[in-house]
Every structure is written in C-alpha cells, then in structure tokens.
Amino acid sequence: MKTERGFALIQVLLVFAMLAIIVARLQYEQKIQIERAYQSLFLSQAQAYIDSAEDIARVGLALDRKDNETDHLGELWNQPAVSFPVEQGVISLEMNDLQGRFNLNSLHPGAANPEGAQSGLKRLLLTLGLDENIADELSDWFDSDSGAEFNYSDQEPPYTPSFQPMADSSELLLLKSVDRDVLAALQPFVAALPPQTELNINTAPAEVLMTIAPYLSEGDVDTFVQERTEEPYESVEDLLNQAVFQVEEDEQPVPLLNDKLTVASDWFTLFAEVTLDGRTLTQSSQLLRDDDTARVVLRS
C-alpha cells in the first residue's frame, strides 16, 4: 500500500510539473505576442512620423526651388540637427546637400572625366589622411576591363564587382582597402549619385573643393569658402573667372579635374530618428528635386 501511495504521489507531482511547464510556456508565448504587438505598434507610429517628415521636406524643397535658383549653406534647409517633441517621444531631423559631396560614381567609365575624378579623389583622400590607393581600387571596381573580377575571389564569401555605379557610399566596404573606420572618415565628404551629377560649389566643404583642380591649395579653397559665406556664388563663372584658375602649362590652360560644377542642387538626404518609449527607429531618405517637385528615391 505504501508503494502504491508513493507511485500515486509521484504521478501527481508529474502532473503538476507538466501543468507548470505548460503554464510557463503559455505565459512566455503570451509575452512574446505582446512584445510583437508593441513592436509593431511602435514601428507603425515611428514610420508615420518619418513619412510626415519626408512630406514636409519634399514640400519645402519644392517651395525653395520656386523662390531661389541657387542653393547655399545659408538657406533654411541647411540647419543643424533639430529635435521636436512628439507624443511619447521625440523626432530628430537633419538634411544635407548630397551635391556638396564628392560623387564616387564620377570615377565610373560612363562619367564625363573618370581619370580626372580619380585624381580628384586622391586629393580628397590625402587631405583626410587616408590611403590614396583607395581611388585606384575604386576605379578598377568600376572598370570591366580592369580584371577586378578576380581580385575578390579570396574573400569569404567570394564576390565580383558589378561594374555598375554605386547606389550608396556604404558600398565602399566591398573594397579591400576600405574598412569601417575609413568609411566613417569618408562618408561626410562623399556620395553615390548618377555619374554626370554636378558638384555644388556653394555647399561643398573645403576638402571637396580641393578636388576641382590639381593646383588648388588649402589657402585657395579657404578663400572660396569665405567669399561664398559673405555672398553665395550666383554662377560657376563667379568662381572659375578668378585668377587662381588661370593656370597655364606650355601656353595651354591646365584642365580641371572636375568641370561638372553648379550653384544649384537637386539631390538631398534627410536623416530622421524617432524615439518612442525608449525604442528608436532611424531612416535615411534620399530626395531628388525635379523642377518644382521633390520625391524620395531611396530609403535605408
């Protein structure tokens, strides 16, 4: 009898143990479902705020084009990152002119002057204290006749270049000569735009202005920055007609490394960060202004 009672007690304990496991499992699954629902609600709310910010930016850029034929750093869109309170959190926004950056795709064979752009990128890299050989590898990356398809067979996993223009500057990480530290140093000064896109001399920083011509010094570009701060350039000729550009060699003008210049921009990026109840969503939106409208062409 004692043995039977012992077996019965063990069976009861097993039943209670199984019930406890089942209850714990149900509680865990319920917790997961609640977390999923909360996360889904957060993403929906945060994305709605970002979509609204995109709409405001598009309208603002369109209105700016109606009021101004040029773009410079003194305009309303060029503000430090600003934050606005929203329900249960905050949204931070920052807009940048991508045409004030060196266009990586200007090294593509389909660009106007890829050789000059390669030399210009080397000047930028040296100015930033980076390896100028990055420019050589990028040029080979774009050139289908360079044999670069064999350069990355030792990578894990192996890959080959597409030989197409880059869609985002982060693709530089595919180059062997670029790691995350190098990319972080480069990204404020470079962009990946259509190969024929012009550089805005009113918004480009001094480091990027150095890529226009092989003979420009830091003092020269500092002078340009000071001039446009006092009065933005109304035309490219306002810059190129200056004496510093009247350089000749063997009685011939020394060609520019980049003659695709402008005083107006069409490509911008909007960085948005939304924090709600301790959760954060960030998004970078690439905007293209076309005539009197603006649209989003890339989100990341």
Tab-separated table of C-alpha atoms in Angstrom:
chain	number	residue	atom	x	y	z
A	1	MET	CA	0.000	0.000	0.000
A	2	LYS	CA	2.811	2.384	0.850
A	3	THR	CA	4.396	1.631	-2.511
A	4	GLU	CA	1.132	2.344	-4.346
A	5	ARG	CA	0.697	5.621	-2.451
A	6	GLY	CA	4.277	6.558	-3.388
A	7	PHE	CA	3.606	5.900	-7.069
A	8	ALA	CA	0.379	7.914	-6.874
A	9	LEU	CA	2.240	10.822	-5.267
A	10	ILE	CA	4.883	10.727	-7.981
A	11	GLN	CA	2.180	10.745	-10.661
A	12	VAL	CA	0.516	13.746	-9.024
A	13	LEU	CA	3.833	15.569	-8.849
A	14	LEU	CA	4.496	14.779	-12.509
A	15	VAL	CA	1.080	16.113	-13.468
A	16	PHE	CA	1.697	19.326	-11.531
A	17	ALA	CA	5.155	19.637	-13.091
A	18	MET	CA	3.697	19.234	-16.578
A	19	LEU	CA	0.989	21.762	-15.811
A	20	ALA	CA	3.609	24.200	-14.538
A	21	ILE	CA	5.617	23.767	-17.748
A	22	ILE	CA	2.517	24.296	-19.877
A	23	VAL	CA	1.533	27.418	-17.930
A	24	ALA	CA	5.065	28.804	-18.166
A	25	ARG	CA	5.094	28.121	-21.894
A	26	LEU	CA	1.745	29.849	-22.371
A	27	GLN	CA	2.922	32.830	-20.343
A	28	TYR	CA	6.120	33.027	-22.412
A	29	GLU	CA	4.224	32.856	-25.715
A	30	GLN	CA	1.771	35.486	-24.462
A	31	LYS	CA	4.696	37.728	-23.516
A	32	ILE	CA	6.192	37.254	-26.984
A	33	GLN	CA	2.877	38.096	-28.645
A	34	ILE	CA	2.523	41.238	-26.518
A	35	GLU	CA	6.087	42.259	-27.380
A	36	ARG	CA	5.435	41.676	-31.084
A	37	ALA	CA	2.270	43.741	-30.956
A	38	TYR	CA	4.052	46.524	-29.085
A	39	GLN	CA	6.942	46.484	-31.538
A	40	SER	CA	4.562	46.530	-34.498
A	41	LEU	CA	2.700	49.498	-32.988
A	42	PHE	CA	5.996	51.310	-32.367
A	43	LEU	CA	7.188	50.747	-35.936
A	44	SER	CA	3.872	51.957	-37.334
A	45	GLN	CA	3.893	55.113	-35.219
A	46	ALA	CA	7.573	55.873	-35.834
A	47	GLN	CA	7.260	55.293	-39.584
A	48	ALA	CA	4.241	57.592	-39.710
A	49	TYR	CA	6.321	60.377	-38.116
A	50	ILE	CA	9.171	59.778	-40.588
A	51	ASP	CA	6.768	59.728	-43.554
A	52	SER	CA	5.375	63.067	-42.379
A	53	ALA	CA	8.899	64.475	-42.110
A	54	GLU	CA	9.608	63.319	-45.671
A	55	ASP	CA	6.459	65.036	-46.918
A	56	ILE	CA	7.417	68.296	-45.196
A	57	ALA	CA	10.936	68.077	-46.648
A	58	ARG	CA	9.614	67.439	-50.167
A	59	VAL	CA	7.247	70.411	-49.986
A	60	GLY	CA	9.972	72.619	-48.513
A	61	LEU	CA	12.449	71.750	-51.261
A	62	ALA	CA	9.834	72.373	-53.944
A	63	LEU	CA	8.968	75.794	-52.488
A	64	ASP	CA	12.663	76.629	-52.161
A	65	ARG	CA	13.191	75.990	-55.875
A	66	LYS	CA	10.337	78.379	-56.728
A	67	ASP	CA	11.929	81.104	-54.602
A	68	ASN	CA	15.613	80.533	-55.420
A	69	GLU	CA	17.601	79.429	-58.455
A	70	THR	CA	20.684	78.703	-56.362
A	71	ASP	CA	21.371	76.659	-53.232
A	72	HIS	CA	23.820	77.613	-50.495
A	73	LEU	CA	24.525	76.925	-46.834
A	74	GLY	CA	22.616	79.985	-45.650
A	75	GLU	CA	19.241	78.543	-46.654
A	76	LEU	CA	16.578	77.215	-44.304
A	77	TRP	CA	17.115	73.550	-45.242
A	78	ASN	CA	20.737	73.699	-44.025
A	79	GLN	CA	20.222	73.606	-40.279
A	80	PRO	CA	21.969	71.579	-37.554
A	81	ALA	CA	20.048	68.523	-36.406
A	82	VAL	CA	16.820	69.690	-34.776
A	83	SER	CA	14.549	67.768	-32.418
A	84	PHE	CA	10.785	68.055	-31.949
A	85	PRO	CA	8.677	66.544	-29.178
A	86	VAL	CA	6.006	64.105	-30.290
A	87	GLU	CA	3.539	62.013	-28.330
A	88	GLN	CA	5.519	59.658	-26.036
A	89	GLY	CA	8.862	60.669	-27.520
A	90	VAL	CA	10.933	62.849	-29.821
A	91	ILE	CA	11.910	63.046	-33.501
A	92	SER	CA	15.274	64.420	-34.691
A	93	LEU	CA	15.834	65.591	-38.267
A	94	GLU	CA	18.819	66.691	-40.339
A	95	MET	CA	19.036	67.498	-44.066
A	96	ASN	CA	22.216	67.580	-46.152
A	97	ASP	CA	23.013	68.538	-49.728
A	98	LEU	CA	24.468	65.469	-51.448
A	99	GLN	CA	25.715	67.581	-54.347
A	100	GLY	CA	28.097	69.283	-51.956
A	101	ARG	CA	29.968	65.979	-51.664
A	102	PHE	CA	32.430	64.212	-53.947
A	103	ASN	CA	30.494	61.866	-56.232
A	104	LEU	CA	32.061	58.391	-56.102
A	105	ASN	CA	30.344	57.463	-59.370
A	106	SER	CA	32.272	60.181	-61.192
A	107	LEU	CA	35.031	57.535	-61.422
A	108	HIS	CA	32.736	55.276	-63.442
A	109	PRO	CA	33.683	54.917	-67.154
A	110	GLY	CA	30.290	56.404	-68.028
A	111	ALA	CA	31.123	59.682	-66.277
A	112	ALA	CA	32.397	62.810	-68.026
A	113	ASN	CA	36.012	62.616	-66.835
A	114	PRO	CA	36.753	59.478	-64.791
A	115	GLU	CA	40.518	59.978	-64.938
A	116	GLY	CA	40.229	63.494	-63.564
A	117	ALA	CA	37.797	62.284	-60.911
A	118	GLN	CA	40.266	59.592	-59.866
A	119	SER	CA	42.942	62.251	-59.350
A	120	GLY	CA	40.425	64.415	-57.507
A	121	LEU	CA	39.513	61.573	-55.146
A	122	LYS	CA	43.205	61.018	-54.430
A	123	ARG	CA	43.478	64.678	-53.399
A	124	LEU	CA	40.499	64.256	-51.084
A	125	LEU	CA	41.937	61.079	-49.555
A	126	LEU	CA	45.315	62.710	-48.928
A	127	THR	CA	43.608	65.762	-47.407
A	128	LEU	CA	41.770	63.433	-44.998
A	129	GLY	CA	44.936	61.484	-44.190
A	130	LEU	CA	43.691	58.316	-45.942
A	131	ASP	CA	45.317	55.939	-48.416
A	132	GLU	CA	45.164	57.375	-51.945
A	133	ASN	CA	45.235	53.811	-53.364
A	134	ILE	CA	41.540	53.610	-52.483
A	135	ALA	CA	40.923	55.732	-55.596
A	136	ASP	CA	42.830	53.237	-57.768
A	137	GLU	CA	40.874	50.279	-56.397
A	138	LEU	CA	37.560	52.104	-56.860
A	139	SER	CA	38.469	52.902	-60.466
A	140	ASP	CA	39.230	49.213	-61.102
A	141	TRP	CA	35.984	48.259	-59.329
A	142	PHE	CA	34.019	50.234	-61.919
A	143	ASP	CA	36.077	49.200	-64.984
A	144	SER	CA	35.013	45.881	-66.548
A	145	ASP	CA	38.354	45.719	-68.394
A	146	SER	CA	40.440	46.021	-65.233
A	147	GLY	CA	40.371	42.329	-64.283
A	148	ALA	CA	38.896	43.259	-60.905
A	149	GLU	CA	36.548	40.255	-61.073
A	150	PHE	CA	39.479	38.147	-59.877
A	151	ASN	CA	40.533	40.444	-57.029
A	152	TYR	CA	37.870	39.279	-54.572
A	153	SER	CA	37.864	35.520	-55.147
A	154	ASP	CA	39.764	35.065	-51.853
A	155	GLN	CA	37.035	36.743	-49.799
A	156	GLU	CA	34.519	34.849	-47.634
A	157	PRO	CA	32.212	34.508	-49.448
A	158	PRO	CA	33.920	35.388	-52.758
A	159	TYR	CA	32.295	38.055	-54.920
A	160	THR	CA	32.878	40.096	-58.060
A	161	PRO	CA	32.220	43.769	-58.876
A	162	SER	CA	29.003	44.622	-60.673
A	163	PHE	CA	30.867	47.316	-62.657
A	164	GLN	CA	27.764	49.468	-62.186
A	165	PRO	CA	27.548	52.842	-60.391
A	166	MET	CA	27.127	52.565	-56.639
A	167	ALA	CA	23.728	53.173	-55.062
A	168	ASP	CA	25.118	54.174	-51.658
A	169	SER	CA	28.507	55.198	-50.332
A	170	SER	CA	28.448	52.281	-47.873
A	171	GLU	CA	29.260	50.022	-50.842
A	172	LEU	CA	32.845	51.214	-50.412
A	173	LEU	CA	33.124	48.493	-47.768
A	174	LEU	CA	33.288	45.992	-50.637
A	175	LEU	CA	36.760	47.338	-51.451
A	176	LYS	CA	39.664	45.616	-49.726
A	177	SER	CA	41.251	48.969	-48.916
A	178	VAL	CA	38.198	50.286	-47.036
A	179	ASP	CA	37.185	49.248	-43.525
A	180	ARG	CA	34.548	50.763	-41.271
A	181	ASP	CA	36.925	53.348	-39.792
A	182	VAL	CA	37.926	54.546	-43.268
A	183	LEU	CA	34.277	54.656	-44.345
A	184	ALA	CA	33.342	56.697	-41.269
A	185	ALA	CA	36.064	59.227	-42.130
A	186	LEU	CA	34.987	59.424	-45.780
A	187	GLN	CA	31.196	59.421	-45.605
A	188	PRO	CA	30.703	63.097	-44.644
A	189	PHE	CA	32.531	64.057	-47.852
A	190	VAL	CA	31.300	61.553	-50.459
A	191	ALA	CA	28.024	60.492	-52.077
A	192	ALA	CA	26.874	57.955	-54.659
A	193	LEU	CA	24.900	59.890	-57.289
A	194	PRO	CA	24.373	59.446	-61.053
A	195	PRO	CA	27.790	59.708	-62.768
A	196	GLN	CA	27.019	63.012	-64.542
A	197	THR	CA	25.827	64.839	-61.407
A	198	GLU	CA	27.400	68.257	-60.856
A	199	LEU	CA	29.183	69.468	-57.718
A	200	ASN	CA	27.618	72.449	-55.955
A	201	ILE	CA	30.417	74.940	-55.279
A	202	ASN	CA	28.190	76.818	-52.805
A	203	THR	CA	27.776	73.852	-50.450
A	204	ALA	CA	30.898	71.713	-50.908
A	205	PRO	CA	33.275	71.833	-47.900
A	206	ALA	CA	36.878	72.946	-48.391
A	207	GLU	CA	38.099	69.338	-48.554
A	208	VAL	CA	35.815	68.644	-51.531
A	209	LEU	CA	36.591	71.933	-53.278
A	210	MET	CA	40.215	70.737	-53.400
A	211	THR	CA	39.122	68.074	-55.909
A	212	ILE	CA	38.158	70.634	-58.591
A	213	ALA	CA	41.692	71.363	-59.853
A	214	PRO	CA	45.180	69.892	-59.286
A	215	TYR	CA	46.782	73.221	-58.372
A	216	LEU	CA	44.387	74.445	-55.686
A	217	SER	CA	45.870	74.900	-52.220
A	218	GLU	CA	44.165	74.861	-48.832
A	219	GLY	CA	44.534	78.639	-48.759
A	220	ASP	CA	42.750	78.938	-52.099
A	221	VAL	CA	39.730	76.919	-51.020
A	222	ASP	CA	39.583	78.688	-47.656
A	223	THR	CA	39.265	81.917	-49.635
A	224	PHE	CA	36.416	80.425	-51.700
A	225	VAL	CA	34.590	79.378	-48.527
A	226	GLN	CA	34.974	82.863	-47.040
A	227	GLU	CA	33.751	84.517	-50.253
A	228	ARG	CA	30.616	82.405	-50.551
A	229	THR	CA	29.857	82.882	-46.844
A	230	GLU	CA	29.723	86.622	-47.436
A	231	GLU	CA	27.855	86.249	-50.733
A	232	PRO	CA	26.999	82.905	-52.347
A	233	TYR	CA	28.162	82.392	-55.921
A	234	GLU	CA	25.432	83.203	-58.426
A	235	SER	CA	27.143	81.254	-61.213
A	236	VAL	CA	30.033	78.836	-61.754
A	237	GLU	CA	31.850	81.586	-63.670
A	238	ASP	CA	31.993	83.667	-60.480
A	239	LEU	CA	34.433	81.060	-59.217
A	240	LEU	CA	36.248	79.958	-62.363
A	241	ASN	CA	36.960	83.507	-63.583
A	242	GLN	CA	39.194	84.102	-60.576
A	243	ALA	CA	42.928	84.446	-61.197
A	244	VAL	CA	43.799	81.225	-59.386
A	245	PHE	CA	42.121	79.225	-62.147
A	246	GLN	CA	44.012	80.948	-64.966
A	247	VAL	CA	46.879	78.449	-64.810
A	248	GLU	CA	48.687	77.517	-67.995
A	249	GLU	CA	51.238	74.890	-68.898
A	250	ASP	CA	53.075	75.129	-72.243
A	251	GLU	CA	50.774	78.054	-73.021
A	252	GLN	CA	47.726	75.831	-72.602
A	253	PRO	CA	45.174	76.085	-69.759
A	254	VAL	CA	45.584	73.326	-67.186
A	255	PRO	CA	42.325	71.330	-67.322
A	256	LEU	CA	40.126	70.985	-64.286
A	257	LEU	CA	39.821	67.614	-62.602
A	258	ASN	CA	36.087	68.319	-62.356
A	259	ASP	CA	34.329	70.770	-64.649
A	260	LYS	CA	30.858	69.415	-63.781
A	261	LEU	CA	30.049	72.284	-61.426
A	262	THR	CA	26.863	74.068	-60.429
A	263	VAL	CA	25.416	76.557	-57.935
A	264	ALA	CA	22.121	74.669	-57.506
A	265	SER	CA	21.334	71.230	-56.091
A	266	ASP	CA	18.745	68.570	-56.779
A	267	TRP	CA	19.963	65.706	-54.550
A	268	PHE	CA	19.477	65.808	-50.771
A	269	THR	CA	19.409	63.387	-47.897
A	270	LEU	CA	17.056	63.547	-44.897
A	271	PHE	CA	18.159	61.741	-41.738
A	272	ALA	CA	15.358	61.059	-39.271
A	273	GLU	CA	15.491	59.443	-35.830
A	274	VAL	CA	12.334	58.705	-33.846
A	275	THR	CA	12.434	57.607	-30.192
A	276	LEU	CA	9.221	56.462	-28.510
A	277	ASP	CA	9.177	54.929	-25.021
A	278	GLY	CA	12.851	54.070	-25.232
A	279	ARG	CA	12.692	52.470	-28.696
A	280	THR	CA	14.433	54.138	-31.634
A	281	LEU	CA	13.933	53.937	-35.401
A	282	THR	CA	16.333	55.693	-37.787
A	283	GLN	CA	15.963	56.206	-41.524
A	284	SER	CA	17.950	57.983	-44.217
A	285	SER	CA	15.900	59.165	-47.205
A	286	GLN	CA	17.466	60.302	-50.461
A	287	LEU	CA	15.416	63.060	-52.094
A	288	LEU	CA	15.527	64.200	-55.716
A	289	ARG	CA	14.194	67.624	-56.601
A	290	ASP	CA	12.931	67.730	-60.191
A	291	ASP	CA	11.733	71.117	-61.449
A	292	ASP	CA	9.120	72.239	-58.917
A	293	THR	CA	8.618	68.869	-57.187
A	294	ALA	CA	10.665	66.563	-54.981
A	295	ARG	CA	10.411	62.821	-54.442
A	296	VAL	CA	12.032	60.071	-52.388
A	297	VAL	CA	14.236	57.789	-54.500
A	298	LEU	CA	15.986	55.699	-51.827
A	299	ARG	CA	15.411	54.791	-48.191
A	300	SER	CA	17.747	52.993	-45.826
